């Protein structure tokens, strides 16, 4: 018998995941939850969902084993804690929380309840992360000395519409969340590849100059002047890392990384991904290997269709994706964010059934998020070097 999954939030992003949960062979039933009755009814009809409810309180009281939280950013942390305390496993869209207090309560809730928590961080499954993890595991990098990662997403690329949709008439007050409150697309690639974490950080911010003056509004809830933020981190393994989160940038948009070791390096720019070694003899273009397209022939999902958004950020899978471990039932279903969506759902459902920790567990989520929170404080203090609280490693038994 499979698990019962409740999905809290039936908006546009949830539409990417509802069919994956519904068709996973280890999921017995899916319940949808949303405050908006019309939206809830439309989603239930679209995906042929029978059970529904109108609030997280109601969902927590229902006979479900797990709850997927796909709501507004500032709700994720408290809602995840509520679901965990109700005895449910939790999958959460990013970010996991928006304050040190919230993420601390989240880790404590997992430790005290023993339930599975997984943050839906897509970058963990990006082809570049999978490729560099394999290279590092084989010893090809030597010792890591420096890493870079960034998430460039200009507000003109759909983010105004997102703000209006999420907050309605008051959207201008909620506009302009500190970029470093959403660092996980960048930090997760470095942390998940190297296995290290940031111990100290210096942050700097670019004071917004846009004509709309939304960051400068006196009633803005964030009280944040920075549209772009960068942090330089000291890592526990002795290396350094630079992370940039930009929301006003003359760029088509990217989530990217570079990783430099004592023996070899991975370099990435727009349209180019290279593996290079210090002997000057090896310079390999791995762009084709890491490009997202159809699922390779021979995998269980060999008939899967390619799903591509016009802006180029949502694609199928790459040759490095281990598609053979995906359920055959996922063939032909939507995928997104460079092949990550199906792996996110599968790894969460599998962990709920086995009790084993998923890759993006709550301790990893904390190490993805907290450096950004502290970096923003550093930026407000002129770049002061600050220590980063660490909430610890997963239990040793988790492997």
Short mmCIF file of N, CA and C in Angstrom, two decimals, residues 85-253:
data_model
loop_
_atom_site.label_atom_id
_atom_site.label_comp_id
_atom_site.label_asym_id
_atom_site.label_seq_id
_atom_site.Cartn_x
_atom_site.Cartn_y
_atom_site.Cartn_z
N UNK A 85 4.61 18.83 13.01
CA UNK A 85 4.06 18.66 14.36
C UNK A 85 2.74 17.88 14.33
N UNK A 86 2.09 17.88 13.15
CA UNK A 86 0.85 17.11 12.99
C UNK A 86 1.15 15.65 12.60
N UNK A 87 2.43 15.31 12.54
CA UNK A 87 2.80 13.92 12.25
C UNK A 87 2.93 13.60 10.78
N UNK A 88 3.13 14.63 9.93
CA UNK A 88 3.23 14.41 8.50
C UNK A 88 4.67 14.58 8.01
N UNK A 89 5.06 13.80 7.03
CA UNK A 89 6.29 14.08 6.29
C UNK A 89 6.05 15.35 5.47
N UNK A 90 7.11 16.09 5.17
CA UNK A 90 6.93 17.38 4.49
C UNK A 90 7.89 17.52 3.32
N UNK A 91 7.32 17.89 2.18
CA UNK A 91 8.07 18.39 1.02
C UNK A 91 7.73 19.87 0.91
N UNK A 92 8.76 20.73 0.78
CA UNK A 92 8.51 22.17 0.70
C UNK A 92 9.20 22.77 -0.50
N UNK A 93 8.48 23.64 -1.19
CA UNK A 93 9.11 24.47 -2.21
C UNK A 93 10.09 25.41 -1.53
N UNK A 94 11.04 25.93 -2.29
CA UNK A 94 12.02 26.87 -1.73
C UNK A 94 11.42 28.27 -1.63
N UNK A 95 11.93 29.06 -0.69
CA UNK A 95 12.94 28.76 0.33
C UNK A 95 12.32 28.02 1.51
N UNK A 96 13.16 27.39 2.31
CA UNK A 96 12.67 26.64 3.46
C UNK A 96 12.13 27.54 4.54
N UNK A 97 12.66 28.76 4.65
CA UNK A 97 12.27 29.71 5.68
C UNK A 97 12.80 31.08 5.27
N UNK A 98 12.46 32.10 6.03
CA UNK A 98 12.96 33.44 5.71
C UNK A 98 13.62 34.11 6.91
N UNK A 99 13.95 33.32 7.94
CA UNK A 99 14.68 33.87 9.08
C UNK A 99 15.43 32.75 9.77
N UNK A 100 16.44 33.13 10.54
CA UNK A 100 17.21 32.15 11.30
C UNK A 100 16.32 31.45 12.32
N UNK A 101 15.41 32.19 12.91
CA UNK A 101 14.51 31.60 13.89
C UNK A 101 13.63 30.54 13.25
N UNK A 102 13.11 30.83 12.06
CA UNK A 102 12.23 29.87 11.39
C UNK A 102 12.98 28.60 11.00
N UNK A 103 14.17 28.73 10.44
CA UNK A 103 14.89 27.53 10.01
C UNK A 103 15.35 26.72 11.23
N UNK A 104 15.65 27.39 12.34
CA UNK A 104 16.02 26.68 13.56
C UNK A 104 14.85 25.86 14.08
N UNK A 105 13.66 26.46 14.10
CA UNK A 105 12.46 25.72 14.53
C UNK A 105 12.17 24.55 13.60
N UNK A 106 12.45 24.74 12.32
CA UNK A 106 12.21 23.67 11.35
C UNK A 106 13.12 22.47 11.61
N UNK A 107 14.41 22.72 11.82
CA UNK A 107 15.34 21.63 12.11
C UNK A 107 14.95 20.94 13.42
N UNK A 108 14.62 21.73 14.44
CA UNK A 108 14.20 21.14 15.71
C UNK A 108 12.96 20.28 15.55
N UNK A 109 12.04 20.69 14.70
CA UNK A 109 10.80 19.93 14.50
C UNK A 109 11.09 18.59 13.84
N UNK A 110 12.00 18.57 12.89
CA UNK A 110 12.38 17.29 12.27
C UNK A 110 13.06 16.39 13.29
N UNK A 111 13.97 16.96 14.06
CA UNK A 111 14.68 16.17 15.07
C UNK A 111 13.73 15.59 16.11
N UNK A 112 12.74 16.36 16.49
CA UNK A 112 11.83 15.92 17.56
C UNK A 112 10.73 14.99 17.06
N UNK A 113 10.30 15.15 15.82
CA UNK A 113 9.22 14.30 15.30
C UNK A 113 9.73 13.06 14.58
N UNK A 114 10.97 13.11 14.08
CA UNK A 114 11.51 11.98 13.32
C UNK A 114 10.91 11.86 11.93
N UNK A 115 10.18 12.87 11.48
CA UNK A 115 9.56 12.82 10.16
C UNK A 115 10.53 13.27 9.06
N UNK A 116 10.24 12.85 7.85
CA UNK A 116 11.04 13.24 6.70
C UNK A 116 10.71 14.67 6.30
N UNK A 117 11.73 15.47 6.06
CA UNK A 117 11.57 16.80 5.47
C UNK A 117 12.49 16.88 4.27
N UNK A 118 11.97 17.39 3.16
CA UNK A 118 12.80 17.58 1.97
C UNK A 118 12.50 18.94 1.37
N UNK A 119 13.54 19.72 1.13
CA UNK A 119 13.38 20.99 0.45
C UNK A 119 13.45 20.73 -1.06
N UNK A 120 12.55 21.32 -1.80
CA UNK A 120 12.48 21.08 -3.24
C UNK A 120 13.48 21.92 -4.02
N UNK A 121 14.75 21.82 -3.67
CA UNK A 121 15.79 22.60 -4.33
C UNK A 121 16.18 21.94 -5.66
N UNK A 122 15.82 22.60 -6.72
CA UNK A 122 16.02 22.05 -8.07
C UNK A 122 17.50 21.92 -8.45
N UNK A 123 18.33 22.88 -8.00
CA UNK A 123 19.73 22.91 -8.47
C UNK A 123 20.52 21.67 -8.07
N UNK A 124 20.09 20.98 -7.03
CA UNK A 124 20.77 19.74 -6.64
C UNK A 124 20.82 18.76 -7.80
N UNK A 125 19.80 18.78 -8.65
CA UNK A 125 19.70 17.83 -9.76
C UNK A 125 20.08 18.44 -11.10
N UNK A 126 20.61 19.65 -11.10
CA UNK A 126 21.04 20.25 -12.36
C UNK A 126 22.20 19.42 -12.94
N UNK A 127 22.28 19.32 -14.26
CA UNK A 127 23.35 18.52 -14.87
C UNK A 127 24.74 18.90 -14.40
N UNK A 128 25.02 20.21 -14.23
CA UNK A 128 26.36 20.62 -13.80
C UNK A 128 26.66 20.10 -12.40
N UNK A 129 25.66 20.08 -11.52
CA UNK A 129 25.87 19.57 -10.16
C UNK A 129 26.11 18.08 -10.18
N UNK A 130 25.34 17.35 -10.95
CA UNK A 130 25.54 15.90 -11.05
C UNK A 130 26.91 15.58 -11.63
N UNK A 131 27.30 16.31 -12.67
CA UNK A 131 28.59 16.08 -13.33
C UNK A 131 29.75 16.37 -12.39
N UNK A 132 29.73 17.51 -11.72
CA UNK A 132 30.86 17.87 -10.84
C UNK A 132 30.89 17.00 -9.59
N UNK A 133 29.73 16.56 -9.09
CA UNK A 133 29.74 15.63 -7.96
C UNK A 133 30.47 14.35 -8.33
N UNK A 134 30.20 13.86 -9.53
CA UNK A 134 30.87 12.64 -9.98
C UNK A 134 32.37 12.84 -10.14
N UNK A 135 32.75 13.96 -10.70
CA UNK A 135 34.18 14.26 -10.87
C UNK A 135 34.88 14.37 -9.52
N UNK A 136 34.26 15.05 -8.57
CA UNK A 136 34.87 15.21 -7.26
C UNK A 136 34.97 13.88 -6.54
N UNK A 137 33.94 13.07 -6.65
CA UNK A 137 33.94 11.74 -6.02
C UNK A 137 35.07 10.87 -6.58
N UNK A 138 35.40 11.06 -7.84
CA UNK A 138 36.49 10.29 -8.47
C UNK A 138 37.86 10.88 -8.18
N UNK A 139 37.92 12.00 -7.47
CA UNK A 139 39.20 12.61 -7.15
C UNK A 139 39.77 13.48 -8.24
N UNK A 140 38.98 13.80 -9.28
CA UNK A 140 39.51 14.51 -10.44
C UNK A 140 39.83 15.97 -10.14
N UNK A 141 39.16 16.59 -9.19
CA UNK A 141 39.42 17.99 -8.87
C UNK A 141 40.66 18.18 -8.01
N UNK A 142 41.06 17.16 -7.27
CA UNK A 142 42.03 17.36 -6.20
C UNK A 142 41.30 18.00 -5.04
N UNK A 143 41.92 19.00 -4.41
CA UNK A 143 41.26 19.73 -3.33
C UNK A 143 40.55 20.96 -3.90
N UNK A 144 39.35 21.20 -3.47
CA UNK A 144 38.63 22.39 -3.92
C UNK A 144 39.25 23.62 -3.27
N UNK A 145 39.48 24.64 -4.09
CA UNK A 145 40.06 25.88 -3.56
C UNK A 145 39.10 27.06 -3.67
N UNK A 146 38.20 27.03 -4.67
CA UNK A 146 37.32 28.18 -4.89
C UNK A 146 36.11 27.74 -5.70
N UNK A 147 34.96 28.35 -5.40
CA UNK A 147 33.74 28.06 -6.15
C UNK A 147 32.96 29.34 -6.36
N UNK A 148 32.18 29.35 -7.43
CA UNK A 148 31.29 30.47 -7.73
C UNK A 148 29.93 29.93 -8.13
N UNK A 149 28.90 30.64 -7.77
CA UNK A 149 27.57 30.30 -8.25
C UNK A 149 26.70 31.55 -8.23
N UNK A 150 25.69 31.58 -9.08
CA UNK A 150 24.84 32.75 -9.17
C UNK A 150 23.45 32.39 -9.68
N UNK A 151 22.52 33.23 -9.29
CA UNK A 151 21.16 33.17 -9.81
C UNK A 151 20.82 34.57 -10.28
N UNK A 152 20.77 34.75 -11.60
CA UNK A 152 20.43 36.04 -12.19
C UNK A 152 19.00 35.94 -12.72
N UNK A 153 18.11 36.77 -12.19
CA UNK A 153 16.71 36.77 -12.61
C UNK A 153 16.19 38.19 -12.50
N UNK A 154 16.20 38.91 -13.62
CA UNK A 154 15.73 40.28 -13.61
C UNK A 154 14.22 40.32 -13.37
N UNK A 155 13.78 41.32 -12.62
CA UNK A 155 12.37 41.42 -12.28
C UNK A 155 11.48 41.55 -13.51
N UNK A 156 12.03 42.08 -14.60
CA UNK A 156 11.22 42.22 -15.81
C UNK A 156 10.91 40.88 -16.45
N UNK A 157 11.60 39.82 -16.03
CA UNK A 157 11.36 38.48 -16.56
C UNK A 157 10.32 37.74 -15.72
N UNK A 158 9.14 38.33 -15.62
CA UNK A 158 8.02 37.66 -14.99
C UNK A 158 7.82 37.89 -13.51
N UNK A 159 8.78 38.51 -12.82
CA UNK A 159 8.67 38.62 -11.37
C UNK A 159 7.68 39.68 -10.91
N UNK A 160 7.43 40.70 -11.73
CA UNK A 160 6.37 41.64 -11.39
C UNK A 160 5.03 40.91 -11.34
N UNK A 161 4.79 40.07 -12.34
CA UNK A 161 3.52 39.34 -12.39
C UNK A 161 3.39 38.39 -11.20
N UNK A 162 4.51 37.76 -10.82
CA UNK A 162 4.48 36.86 -9.66
C UNK A 162 4.09 37.63 -8.40
N UNK A 163 4.68 38.81 -8.22
CA UNK A 163 4.38 39.62 -7.04
C UNK A 163 2.92 40.03 -7.02
N UNK A 164 2.38 40.44 -8.15
CA UNK A 164 0.97 40.84 -8.22
C UNK A 164 0.07 39.66 -7.92
N UNK A 165 0.41 38.51 -8.48
CA UNK A 165 -0.42 37.32 -8.30
C UNK A 165 -0.42 36.86 -6.85
N UNK A 166 0.74 36.93 -6.20
CA UNK A 166 0.86 36.43 -4.83
C UNK A 166 0.21 37.35 -3.80
N UNK A 167 0.31 38.67 -4.02
CA UNK A 167 -0.05 39.60 -2.96
C UNK A 167 -1.21 40.52 -3.31
N UNK A 168 -1.75 40.43 -4.50
CA UNK A 168 -2.92 41.21 -4.85
C UNK A 168 -2.67 42.71 -4.81
N UNK A 169 -3.63 43.45 -4.26
CA UNK A 169 -3.56 44.90 -4.27
C UNK A 169 -2.37 45.44 -3.47
N UNK A 170 -1.85 44.67 -2.54
CA UNK A 170 -0.75 45.14 -1.70
C UNK A 170 0.62 44.66 -2.20
N UNK A 171 0.68 44.24 -3.47
CA UNK A 171 1.90 43.61 -3.96
C UNK A 171 3.12 44.52 -3.84
N UNK A 172 2.93 45.83 -3.99
CA UNK A 172 4.08 46.74 -3.94
C UNK A 172 4.74 46.77 -2.57
N UNK A 173 3.96 46.52 -1.53
CA UNK A 173 4.53 46.49 -0.18
C UNK A 173 5.41 45.25 0.03
N UNK A 174 5.11 44.17 -0.70
CA UNK A 174 5.84 42.91 -0.53
C UNK A 174 6.92 42.71 -1.60
N UNK A 175 7.02 43.66 -2.49
CA UNK A 175 8.02 43.59 -3.55
C UNK A 175 9.42 43.80 -2.97
N UNK A 176 10.42 43.14 -3.54
CA UNK A 176 11.79 43.46 -3.16
C UNK A 176 12.33 42.71 -1.97
N UNK A 177 11.95 41.44 -1.82
CA UNK A 177 12.56 40.62 -0.78
C UNK A 177 14.08 40.63 -0.97
N UNK A 178 14.87 40.69 0.10
CA UNK A 178 16.33 40.66 -0.06
C UNK A 178 16.75 39.47 -0.92
N UNK A 179 17.51 39.70 -1.98
CA UNK A 179 17.91 38.59 -2.84
C UNK A 179 18.56 37.44 -2.08
N UNK A 180 19.31 37.74 -1.02
CA UNK A 180 19.98 36.69 -0.26
C UNK A 180 19.05 35.91 0.66
N UNK A 181 17.77 36.29 0.70
CA UNK A 181 16.80 35.45 1.39
C UNK A 181 16.35 34.28 0.50
N UNK A 182 16.83 34.28 -0.75
CA UNK A 182 16.49 33.23 -1.71
C UNK A 182 17.79 32.77 -2.41
N UNK A 183 18.76 32.29 -1.63
CA UNK A 183 20.07 31.98 -2.20
C UNK A 183 20.26 30.53 -2.63
N UNK A 184 19.24 29.70 -2.41
CA UNK A 184 19.49 28.25 -2.42
C UNK A 184 19.76 27.67 -3.79
N UNK A 185 19.26 28.31 -4.87
CA UNK A 185 19.61 27.80 -6.19
C UNK A 185 21.12 27.83 -6.39
N UNK A 186 21.76 28.84 -5.83
CA UNK A 186 23.21 29.00 -5.97
C UNK A 186 23.98 28.19 -4.93
N UNK A 187 23.65 28.38 -3.66
CA UNK A 187 24.42 27.73 -2.60
C UNK A 187 24.32 26.21 -2.66
N UNK A 188 23.16 25.70 -3.07
CA UNK A 188 22.97 24.25 -3.05
C UNK A 188 23.92 23.53 -3.99
N UNK A 189 24.24 24.16 -5.11
CA UNK A 189 25.15 23.49 -6.04
C UNK A 189 26.53 23.30 -5.41
N UNK A 190 27.02 24.33 -4.73
CA UNK A 190 28.34 24.23 -4.12
C UNK A 190 28.32 23.29 -2.91
N UNK A 191 27.34 23.49 -2.01
CA UNK A 191 27.27 22.67 -0.80
C UNK A 191 27.02 21.20 -1.14
N UNK A 192 26.12 20.94 -2.09
CA UNK A 192 25.79 19.55 -2.41
C UNK A 192 26.90 18.85 -3.19
N UNK A 193 27.72 19.61 -3.89
CA UNK A 193 28.82 19.00 -4.65
C UNK A 193 30.02 18.76 -3.74
N UNK A 194 30.42 19.78 -2.98
CA UNK A 194 31.66 19.66 -2.20
C UNK A 194 31.43 18.97 -0.85
N UNK A 195 30.21 18.99 -0.36
CA UNK A 195 29.95 18.44 0.97
C UNK A 195 30.38 19.37 2.09
N UNK A 196 30.89 20.55 1.74
CA UNK A 196 31.31 21.51 2.74
C UNK A 196 30.20 22.52 2.97
N UNK A 197 30.42 23.46 3.90
CA UNK A 197 29.44 24.48 4.19
C UNK A 197 30.14 25.75 4.62
N UNK A 198 29.43 26.87 4.50
CA UNK A 198 30.02 28.16 4.83
C UNK A 198 30.10 28.38 6.33
N UNK A 199 31.21 28.94 6.78
CA UNK A 199 31.40 29.23 8.21
C UNK A 199 31.42 30.73 8.50
N UNK A 200 31.85 31.54 7.54
CA UNK A 200 31.90 32.99 7.70
C UNK A 200 31.51 33.63 6.38
N UNK A 201 30.98 34.85 6.45
CA UNK A 201 30.52 35.50 5.22
C UNK A 201 30.68 37.02 5.33
N UNK A 202 30.98 37.60 4.19
CA UNK A 202 30.94 39.05 4.02
C UNK A 202 29.99 39.33 2.85
N UNK A 203 28.99 40.15 3.09
CA UNK A 203 28.00 40.44 2.06
C UNK A 203 28.04 41.89 1.64
N UNK A 204 27.73 42.12 0.37
CA UNK A 204 27.64 43.48 -0.15
C UNK A 204 26.40 43.58 -1.02
N UNK A 205 25.81 44.78 -1.06
CA UNK A 205 24.59 44.96 -1.82
C UNK A 205 24.64 46.15 -2.75
N UNK A 206 23.89 46.05 -3.84
CA UNK A 206 23.73 47.14 -4.79
C UNK A 206 22.41 47.84 -4.50
N UNK A 207 22.47 49.11 -4.09
CA UNK A 207 21.25 49.86 -3.78
C UNK A 207 20.48 50.10 -5.08
N UNK A 208 19.22 49.69 -5.08
CA UNK A 208 18.43 49.73 -6.30
C UNK A 208 18.29 51.14 -6.86
N UNK A 209 18.36 51.25 -8.20
CA UNK A 209 18.25 52.55 -8.86
C UNK A 209 17.12 52.58 -9.88
N UNK A 210 16.28 51.56 -9.88
CA UNK A 210 15.25 51.46 -10.91
C UNK A 210 14.24 52.60 -10.78
N UNK A 211 13.68 52.99 -11.92
CA UNK A 211 12.74 54.12 -11.95
C UNK A 211 11.47 53.85 -11.16
N UNK A 212 11.10 52.58 -10.96
CA UNK A 212 9.85 52.31 -10.25
C UNK A 212 9.93 52.61 -8.75
N UNK A 213 11.16 52.71 -8.22
CA UNK A 213 11.38 53.09 -6.82
C UNK A 213 10.66 52.18 -5.81
N UNK A 214 10.38 50.94 -6.20
CA UNK A 214 9.64 50.05 -5.31
C UNK A 214 10.46 49.63 -4.09
N UNK A 215 11.77 49.48 -4.26
CA UNK A 215 12.60 49.14 -3.11
C UNK A 215 12.66 50.28 -2.10
N UNK A 216 12.42 51.49 -2.56
CA UNK A 216 12.56 52.67 -1.70
C UNK A 216 11.27 53.03 -0.97
N UNK A 217 10.19 52.31 -1.22
CA UNK A 217 8.91 52.63 -0.58
C UNK A 217 9.01 52.55 0.94
N UNK A 218 8.46 53.53 1.62
CA UNK A 218 8.52 53.55 3.09
C UNK A 218 7.72 52.42 3.71
N UNK A 219 6.68 51.94 3.00
CA UNK A 219 5.83 50.89 3.56
C UNK A 219 6.23 49.49 3.11
N UNK A 220 7.40 49.35 2.47
CA UNK A 220 7.85 48.03 2.04
C UNK A 220 8.17 47.18 3.27
N UNK A 221 7.59 45.98 3.32
CA UNK A 221 7.71 45.15 4.53
C UNK A 221 9.14 44.68 4.76
N UNK A 222 9.95 44.62 3.73
CA UNK A 222 11.29 44.06 3.87
C UNK A 222 12.31 45.09 4.37
N UNK A 223 12.05 46.37 4.16
CA UNK A 223 13.01 47.42 4.54
C UNK A 223 14.39 47.10 3.96
N UNK A 224 14.39 46.71 2.69
CA UNK A 224 15.61 46.25 2.04
C UNK A 224 15.94 47.15 0.86
N UNK A 225 17.11 47.78 0.84
CA UNK A 225 17.45 48.68 -0.28
C UNK A 225 18.11 47.97 -1.47
N UNK A 226 18.48 46.68 -1.30
CA UNK A 226 19.34 46.03 -2.28
C UNK A 226 18.56 45.17 -3.28
N UNK A 227 18.73 45.46 -4.57
CA UNK A 227 18.16 44.61 -5.61
C UNK A 227 19.13 43.52 -6.03
N UNK A 228 20.41 43.72 -5.79
CA UNK A 228 21.45 42.73 -6.09
C UNK A 228 22.34 42.56 -4.85
N UNK A 229 22.68 41.31 -4.54
CA UNK A 229 23.56 41.06 -3.41
C UNK A 229 24.58 39.98 -3.77
N UNK A 230 25.79 40.15 -3.24
CA UNK A 230 26.88 39.19 -3.43
C UNK A 230 27.48 38.87 -2.07
N UNK A 231 27.88 37.62 -1.90
CA UNK A 231 28.56 37.26 -0.65
C UNK A 231 29.82 36.45 -0.96
N UNK A 232 30.82 36.66 -0.14
CA UNK A 232 32.05 35.87 -0.19
C UNK A 232 32.11 35.04 1.08
N UNK A 233 32.22 33.74 0.90
CA UNK A 233 32.14 32.81 2.03
C UNK A 233 33.46 32.12 2.29
N UNK A 234 33.77 31.92 3.55
CA UNK A 234 34.83 31.01 3.97
C UNK A 234 34.17 29.67 4.23
N UNK A 235 34.69 28.61 3.60
CA UNK A 235 34.06 27.31 3.70
C UNK A 235 34.79 26.44 4.72
N UNK A 236 34.08 25.46 5.25
CA UNK A 236 34.63 24.60 6.30
C UNK A 236 35.81 23.77 5.82
N UNK A 237 35.91 23.53 4.50
CA UNK A 237 37.02 22.74 3.96
C UNK A 237 38.24 23.59 3.63
N UNK A 238 38.19 24.88 3.96
CA UNK A 238 39.31 25.77 3.70
C UNK A 238 39.22 26.52 2.39
N UNK A 239 38.24 26.21 1.58
CA UNK A 239 38.08 26.89 0.30
C UNK A 239 37.28 28.18 0.49
N UNK A 240 37.08 28.88 -0.62
CA UNK A 240 36.28 30.10 -0.64
C UNK A 240 35.18 29.95 -1.66
N UNK A 241 34.09 30.71 -1.48
CA UNK A 241 32.98 30.67 -2.43
C UNK A 241 32.37 32.05 -2.57
N UNK A 242 32.05 32.38 -3.81
CA UNK A 242 31.36 33.63 -4.12
C UNK A 242 29.97 33.30 -4.66
N UNK A 243 28.95 33.91 -4.06
CA UNK A 243 27.56 33.70 -4.48
C UNK A 243 26.96 35.06 -4.83
N UNK A 244 26.28 35.14 -5.98
CA UNK A 244 25.61 36.37 -6.39
C UNK A 244 24.14 36.10 -6.67
N UNK A 245 23.29 36.94 -6.09
CA UNK A 245 21.84 36.88 -6.31
C UNK A 245 21.40 38.24 -6.82
N UNK A 246 21.08 38.31 -8.13
CA UNK A 246 20.78 39.60 -8.77
C UNK A 246 19.35 39.60 -9.30
N UNK A 247 18.59 40.69 -9.01
CA UNK A 247 17.22 40.83 -9.49
C UNK A 247 17.05 42.04 -10.41
N UNK A 248 18.10 42.82 -10.60
CA UNK A 248 18.13 43.89 -11.61
C UNK A 248 19.42 43.68 -12.38
N UNK A 249 19.34 43.02 -13.51
CA UNK A 249 20.57 42.63 -14.21
C UNK A 249 20.31 42.52 -15.72
N UNK A 250 21.19 43.15 -16.50
CA UNK A 250 21.08 43.08 -17.95
C UNK A 250 21.59 41.75 -18.46
N UNK A 251 20.78 40.72 -18.29
CA UNK A 251 21.19 39.35 -18.58
C UNK A 251 19.94 38.52 -18.87
N UNK A 252 20.03 37.53 -19.73
CA UNK A 252 18.83 36.72 -20.03
C UNK A 252 18.39 35.85 -18.86
N UNK A 253 19.27 35.68 -17.87
CA UNK A 253 18.92 34.88 -16.70
C UNK A 253 19.65 33.55 -16.68
#
